[in-house]
Amino acid sequence: MAVPTNIKTLLSGSVVEWARIEFKETWDAEASLKTICAFANDIDNWGGGYIVIGVKEKEGRPDSLQGFPPEKIDHYLKDMLNKCKRIQPEYLPIVEVADYKGKKFIVIWAPGGYLRPYSSPKSMAKGEKERVYYIRKMASTIAPSEEEKRDLYNLANNVPFDDRINHEADLTDLNLTLIQAYLKEIGSSLYEESKHMEFVDLCRNMNIVNSLPEYTKPKNVGLMFFSLEPQRFFPYAQIDVVQFPDDLGGDKIIEKTFKGPLHQQLRDALLYIRNNIITEQVIKHPDRAEADRFFNYPYAAVEESLCNAAYHKGYDVREPIEVRVLPDRIEIVSHPGADRSITEEGLRTYRVFNRRYRNRRIGEFLKEMHLTEGRNTGFRKILNALERNGSPKPVFETDPERLSFCTTLLIHPHFLQQNENRNGIVNDNANVSNVPNRVPNVSNQEKALSETEERILALITENPTITSQCIAEQCNISRKTVTRVCKLLKEKGIIVREGKTRGRWIVKK
């Protein structure tokens, strides 16, 4: 068997974090079984971890590559199989014998299991009855506290959507070419083996199908990445890039939809944004050789924002990721909203720490392709990219019901001034660092209401407690459109919302 990454990647630590790797000089049944159990419990949703046998470590990093004699391979593998049977519930990691620099190594891949929590004996002593739900913290395998035990039981009742079996799909819905392209891209030794091994064995090694031989079905994550038409199984699993050149109240709309495998649509959408939306401005100065260069939106900030949206989207929610490009900002909206452990104050101050990732398997694949990191660094990368470009700070928002999440990237002040000048607006704000988070375009309040706005306003006037779902049904539009139009009416100062879930609308004018 082979694991879905290569030993060179594991030894470098460039893709797989050190907290997810443990190095052993030789096979130590008691210590290694505890670590396998901890990776399987995956309490922090890292995506499991790896044990590399044949490497001497120092302070958690590889110190010398010793390898081990080939004649010991068979003994080690048999002992691993026997010892892993002592993990409860039943759990078997994936094991590969790897060649590197002329030496033999054993790589054990222990992905997070969906029958958590797992326990293993406290020791290998004969008659040992005490069992421990080992977990991984930083680079150590430890016994959990009482609170961490409760977390493990909560995880046991919540198999992530991306790791669930899809009973409507078949093995034939997975595409070999897509799988091989992925394995080749990340440099996995599984790529060469895939050319002559059984397709079902390849999928099992990738952990994208269930392990029952009599009922082999793909997992959702496999269909998202390696199906030619994932939208058959996940309606609206797509990215919509919608441009409003004349703002939301205008008549001109340019829409582009990206479908297909998740990583493909993500890359295609980013390429489209880079080629059609992002613009560079170069200002030369007569008194010095260096020119000022900046973008309307730094690509790194857009890339990180969109990748985060794809990572954290709920794919059981039938709503696309929407990128709205307006004259003064880009809004990236995904559904549902942020986890409730993330506070609105934390979003405002950019202090967000979360390990309860919604899609740990999706994150695992995106990390291998260097599309995301999954280390709570997303906000910081966005902030740094905007700061280097001289752009205003971003705005991160989620509604009280946590139905959606919106990342707003504001246009560089120089481009904003150009847009206003083209529209005949005088910019009195000389201090560009004080550009507000929501910069109104050409006098939205003075524009006539659209037909949709008038219909929604009439319903709200008639019934101030009407719900968004009811408005959507009566107007024959989506709830997303209702939310967008109501937001626009609020910006125009026509309506305000009083209260939250059981609140009501007030028509001001």
Short mmCIF file of N, CA and C in Angstrom, two decimals, residues 132-224:
data_model
loop_
_atom_site.label_atom_id
_atom_site.label_comp_id
_atom_site.label_asym_id
_atom_site.label_seq_id
_atom_site.Cartn_x
_atom_site.Cartn_y
_atom_site.Cartn_z
N VAL A 132 -7.21 4.16 27.27
CA VAL A 132 -7.10 5.62 27.28
C VAL A 132 -7.47 6.15 25.89
N TYR A 133 -8.24 7.25 25.85
CA TYR A 133 -8.58 7.93 24.59
C TYR A 133 -7.48 8.95 24.28
N TYR A 134 -6.39 8.48 23.75
CA TYR A 134 -5.24 9.36 23.53
C TYR A 134 -5.56 10.43 22.48
N ILE A 135 -4.97 11.61 22.68
CA ILE A 135 -5.14 12.71 21.74
C ILE A 135 -3.78 13.32 21.43
N ARG A 136 -3.76 14.15 20.39
CA ARG A 136 -2.53 14.81 19.96
C ARG A 136 -2.61 16.29 20.31
N LYS A 137 -1.63 16.79 21.02
CA LYS A 137 -1.52 18.21 21.33
C LYS A 137 -0.11 18.66 21.01
N MET A 138 -0.03 19.68 20.13
CA MET A 138 1.26 20.11 19.61
C MET A 138 1.96 18.89 19.01
N ALA A 139 3.15 18.54 19.50
CA ALA A 139 3.87 17.39 18.94
C ALA A 139 3.90 16.23 19.92
N SER A 140 2.93 16.19 20.85
CA SER A 140 2.93 15.17 21.89
C SER A 140 1.63 14.38 21.89
N THR A 141 1.75 13.11 22.26
CA THR A 141 0.58 12.24 22.45
C THR A 141 0.30 12.17 23.94
N ILE A 142 -0.90 12.56 24.35
CA ILE A 142 -1.21 12.66 25.77
C ILE A 142 -2.60 12.07 26.05
N ALA A 143 -2.84 11.80 27.32
CA ALA A 143 -4.18 11.41 27.76
C ALA A 143 -5.03 12.67 27.88
N PRO A 144 -6.29 12.63 27.50
CA PRO A 144 -7.11 13.84 27.49
C PRO A 144 -7.61 14.21 28.88
N SER A 145 -7.89 15.50 29.05
CA SER A 145 -8.55 15.97 30.26
C SER A 145 -10.04 15.61 30.17
N GLU A 146 -10.78 15.85 31.24
CA GLU A 146 -12.21 15.54 31.22
C GLU A 146 -12.95 16.38 30.16
N GLU A 147 -12.54 17.64 30.04
CA GLU A 147 -13.16 18.50 29.03
C GLU A 147 -12.85 18.00 27.62
N GLU A 148 -11.62 17.56 27.41
CA GLU A 148 -11.24 17.04 26.10
C GLU A 148 -11.94 15.72 25.80
N LYS A 149 -12.21 14.93 26.84
CA LYS A 149 -13.01 13.72 26.63
C LYS A 149 -14.40 14.06 26.14
N ARG A 150 -14.99 15.11 26.72
CA ARG A 150 -16.33 15.52 26.26
C ARG A 150 -16.28 15.99 24.81
N ASP A 151 -15.18 16.67 24.44
CA ASP A 151 -15.03 17.09 23.05
C ASP A 151 -14.98 15.88 22.11
N LEU A 152 -14.27 14.84 22.54
CA LEU A 152 -14.18 13.64 21.71
C LEU A 152 -15.54 12.99 21.51
N TYR A 153 -16.34 12.95 22.56
CA TYR A 153 -17.68 12.36 22.43
C TYR A 153 -18.57 13.22 21.53
N ASN A 154 -18.39 14.52 21.60
CA ASN A 154 -19.14 15.40 20.70
C ASN A 154 -18.75 15.16 19.25
N LEU A 155 -17.45 14.94 19.00
CA LEU A 155 -16.99 14.65 17.65
C LEU A 155 -17.55 13.33 17.15
N ALA A 156 -17.72 12.37 18.07
CA ALA A 156 -18.25 11.07 17.68
C ALA A 156 -19.66 11.17 17.13
N ASN A 157 -20.39 12.18 17.58
CA ASN A 157 -21.77 12.35 17.12
C ASN A 157 -21.88 13.27 15.91
N ASN A 158 -20.75 13.65 15.33
CA ASN A 158 -20.79 14.62 14.25
C ASN A 158 -19.76 14.28 13.18
N VAL A 159 -20.08 13.28 12.36
CA VAL A 159 -19.20 12.95 11.24
C VAL A 159 -19.30 14.07 10.21
N PRO A 160 -18.20 14.73 9.88
CA PRO A 160 -18.27 15.85 8.94
C PRO A 160 -18.90 15.43 7.61
N PHE A 161 -19.57 16.37 6.98
CA PHE A 161 -20.28 16.07 5.74
C PHE A 161 -19.33 15.58 4.65
N ASP A 162 -18.12 16.17 4.59
CA ASP A 162 -17.20 15.77 3.52
C ASP A 162 -16.66 14.37 3.71
N ASP A 163 -16.75 13.81 4.93
CA ASP A 163 -16.23 12.47 5.20
C ASP A 163 -17.34 11.41 5.21
N ARG A 164 -18.54 11.80 4.88
CA ARG A 164 -19.66 10.86 4.89
C ARG A 164 -19.72 10.07 3.58
N ILE A 165 -20.28 8.89 3.67
CA ILE A 165 -20.49 8.06 2.48
C ILE A 165 -21.67 8.61 1.69
N ASN A 166 -21.52 8.69 0.38
CA ASN A 166 -22.60 9.14 -0.48
C ASN A 166 -23.29 7.92 -1.08
N HIS A 167 -24.47 7.61 -0.59
CA HIS A 167 -25.16 6.39 -1.01
C HIS A 167 -25.81 6.52 -2.39
N GLU A 168 -25.85 7.74 -2.94
CA GLU A 168 -26.44 7.94 -4.26
C GLU A 168 -25.42 7.78 -5.38
N ALA A 169 -24.14 7.67 -5.04
CA ALA A 169 -23.08 7.61 -6.04
C ALA A 169 -22.51 6.20 -6.11
N ASP A 170 -21.77 5.94 -7.17
CA ASP A 170 -21.09 4.66 -7.37
C ASP A 170 -19.61 4.89 -7.60
N LEU A 171 -18.85 3.81 -7.55
CA LEU A 171 -17.41 3.90 -7.76
C LEU A 171 -17.10 4.47 -9.14
N THR A 172 -17.95 4.20 -10.12
CA THR A 172 -17.72 4.69 -11.48
C THR A 172 -17.85 6.21 -11.59
N ASP A 173 -18.39 6.86 -10.55
CA ASP A 173 -18.50 8.33 -10.57
C ASP A 173 -17.17 9.00 -10.24
N LEU A 174 -16.19 8.24 -9.77
CA LEU A 174 -14.85 8.76 -9.52
C LEU A 174 -14.01 8.59 -10.77
N ASN A 175 -13.23 9.60 -11.11
CA ASN A 175 -12.48 9.62 -12.36
C ASN A 175 -11.00 9.35 -12.11
N LEU A 176 -10.48 8.30 -12.74
CA LEU A 176 -9.09 7.90 -12.55
C LEU A 176 -8.13 8.99 -12.99
N THR A 177 -8.42 9.64 -14.10
CA THR A 177 -7.51 10.68 -14.61
C THR A 177 -7.36 11.82 -13.62
N LEU A 178 -8.48 12.24 -13.00
CA LEU A 178 -8.41 13.32 -12.01
C LEU A 178 -7.60 12.90 -10.79
N ILE A 179 -7.77 11.65 -10.37
CA ILE A 179 -7.03 11.16 -9.21
C ILE A 179 -5.53 11.12 -9.51
N GLN A 180 -5.18 10.61 -10.69
CA GLN A 180 -3.76 10.52 -11.04
C GLN A 180 -3.13 11.90 -11.21
N ALA A 181 -3.90 12.84 -11.76
CA ALA A 181 -3.37 14.20 -11.91
C ALA A 181 -3.07 14.81 -10.55
N TYR A 182 -3.94 14.56 -9.58
CA TYR A 182 -3.72 15.07 -8.22
C TYR A 182 -2.48 14.43 -7.60
N LEU A 183 -2.36 13.09 -7.70
CA LEU A 183 -1.23 12.40 -7.11
C LEU A 183 0.09 12.84 -7.75
N LYS A 184 0.07 13.06 -9.06
CA LYS A 184 1.27 13.53 -9.74
C LYS A 184 1.64 14.94 -9.28
N GLU A 185 0.63 15.80 -9.10
CA GLU A 185 0.89 17.18 -8.69
C GLU A 185 1.56 17.25 -7.33
N ILE A 186 1.10 16.41 -6.38
CA ILE A 186 1.66 16.48 -5.03
C ILE A 186 2.90 15.61 -4.87
N GLY A 187 3.26 14.85 -5.92
CA GLY A 187 4.47 14.04 -5.87
C GLY A 187 4.35 12.79 -5.04
N SER A 188 3.16 12.20 -5.01
CA SER A 188 2.94 10.99 -4.21
C SER A 188 3.47 9.75 -4.94
N SER A 189 4.07 8.82 -4.18
CA SER A 189 4.52 7.56 -4.77
C SER A 189 3.34 6.71 -5.20
N LEU A 190 2.16 7.07 -4.73
CA LEU A 190 0.95 6.35 -5.13
C LEU A 190 0.64 6.56 -6.61
N TYR A 191 1.21 7.60 -7.20
CA TYR A 191 0.95 7.89 -8.62
C TYR A 191 1.44 6.75 -9.51
N GLU A 192 2.66 6.29 -9.29
CA GLU A 192 3.19 5.20 -10.12
C GLU A 192 2.42 3.91 -9.88
N GLU A 193 2.07 3.64 -8.63
CA GLU A 193 1.32 2.43 -8.32
C GLU A 193 -0.07 2.44 -8.94
N SER A 194 -0.63 3.65 -9.09
CA SER A 194 -2.00 3.75 -9.62
C SER A 194 -2.12 3.27 -11.06
N LYS A 195 -0.97 3.16 -11.75
CA LYS A 195 -1.01 2.76 -13.15
C LYS A 195 -1.28 1.28 -13.34
N HIS A 196 -1.07 0.49 -12.28
CA HIS A 196 -1.26 -0.96 -12.44
C HIS A 196 -2.07 -1.60 -11.31
N MET A 197 -2.53 -0.81 -10.33
CA MET A 197 -3.30 -1.38 -9.23
C MET A 197 -4.80 -1.31 -9.52
N GLU A 198 -5.57 -2.08 -8.81
CA GLU A 198 -7.02 -2.05 -8.95
C GLU A 198 -7.55 -0.68 -8.54
N PHE A 199 -8.55 -0.18 -9.30
CA PHE A 199 -9.07 1.16 -9.04
C PHE A 199 -9.66 1.27 -7.63
N VAL A 200 -10.36 0.24 -7.19
CA VAL A 200 -10.98 0.29 -5.86
C VAL A 200 -9.91 0.34 -4.77
N ASP A 201 -8.77 -0.35 -5.00
CA ASP A 201 -7.69 -0.30 -4.01
C ASP A 201 -7.05 1.09 -3.98
N LEU A 202 -6.94 1.71 -5.15
CA LEU A 202 -6.42 3.07 -5.21
C LEU A 202 -7.32 4.02 -4.41
N CYS A 203 -8.63 3.89 -4.59
CA CYS A 203 -9.57 4.75 -3.88
C CYS A 203 -9.53 4.50 -2.38
N ARG A 204 -9.32 3.26 -1.98
CA ARG A 204 -9.23 2.97 -0.55
C ARG A 204 -7.95 3.57 0.03
N ASN A 205 -6.86 3.50 -0.73
CA ASN A 205 -5.63 4.11 -0.25
C ASN A 205 -5.77 5.62 -0.12
N MET A 206 -6.59 6.22 -0.98
CA MET A 206 -6.84 7.66 -0.92
C MET A 206 -7.85 8.01 0.17
N ASN A 207 -8.50 6.99 0.75
CA ASN A 207 -9.55 7.18 1.76
C ASN A 207 -10.69 8.03 1.21
N ILE A 208 -11.08 7.77 -0.05
CA ILE A 208 -12.20 8.49 -0.66
C ILE A 208 -13.37 7.56 -0.92
N VAL A 209 -13.28 6.32 -0.43
CA VAL A 209 -14.42 5.39 -0.45
C VAL A 209 -14.48 4.73 0.92
N ASN A 210 -15.61 4.11 1.22
CA ASN A 210 -15.71 3.40 2.50
C ASN A 210 -14.95 2.09 2.42
N SER A 211 -14.73 1.47 3.55
CA SER A 211 -13.86 0.30 3.61
C SER A 211 -14.60 -1.03 3.57
N LEU A 212 -15.94 -1.02 3.47
CA LEU A 212 -16.68 -2.27 3.44
C LEU A 212 -16.59 -2.91 2.06
N PRO A 213 -15.99 -4.09 1.94
CA PRO A 213 -15.80 -4.70 0.60
C PRO A 213 -17.11 -5.05 -0.08
N GLU A 214 -18.15 -5.35 0.71
CA GLU A 214 -19.42 -5.75 0.11
C GLU A 214 -20.30 -4.56 -0.26
N TYR A 215 -19.88 -3.35 0.10
CA TYR A 215 -20.69 -2.15 -0.19
C TYR A 215 -19.75 -0.97 -0.38
N THR A 216 -19.13 -0.91 -1.54
CA THR A 216 -18.14 0.13 -1.80
C THR A 216 -18.82 1.34 -2.41
N LYS A 217 -18.78 2.44 -1.67
CA LYS A 217 -19.40 3.70 -2.12
C LYS A 217 -18.41 4.85 -1.91
N PRO A 218 -18.45 5.86 -2.79
CA PRO A 218 -17.55 7.01 -2.62
C PRO A 218 -17.95 7.85 -1.41
N LYS A 219 -16.96 8.53 -0.86
CA LYS A 219 -17.23 9.55 0.15
C LYS A 219 -17.45 10.88 -0.55
N ASN A 220 -18.11 11.78 0.15
CA ASN A 220 -18.40 13.09 -0.45
C ASN A 220 -17.14 13.81 -0.91
N VAL A 221 -16.08 13.74 -0.13
CA VAL A 221 -14.86 14.45 -0.49
C VAL A 221 -14.28 13.92 -1.80
N GLY A 222 -14.40 12.61 -2.04
CA GLY A 222 -13.92 12.05 -3.29
C GLY A 222 -14.70 12.56 -4.48
N LEU A 223 -16.01 12.69 -4.32
CA LEU A 223 -16.85 13.20 -5.41
C LEU A 223 -16.57 14.68 -5.66
N MET A 224 -16.29 15.44 -4.61
CA MET A 224 -16.04 16.87 -4.78
C MET A 224 -14.78 17.13 -5.59
#
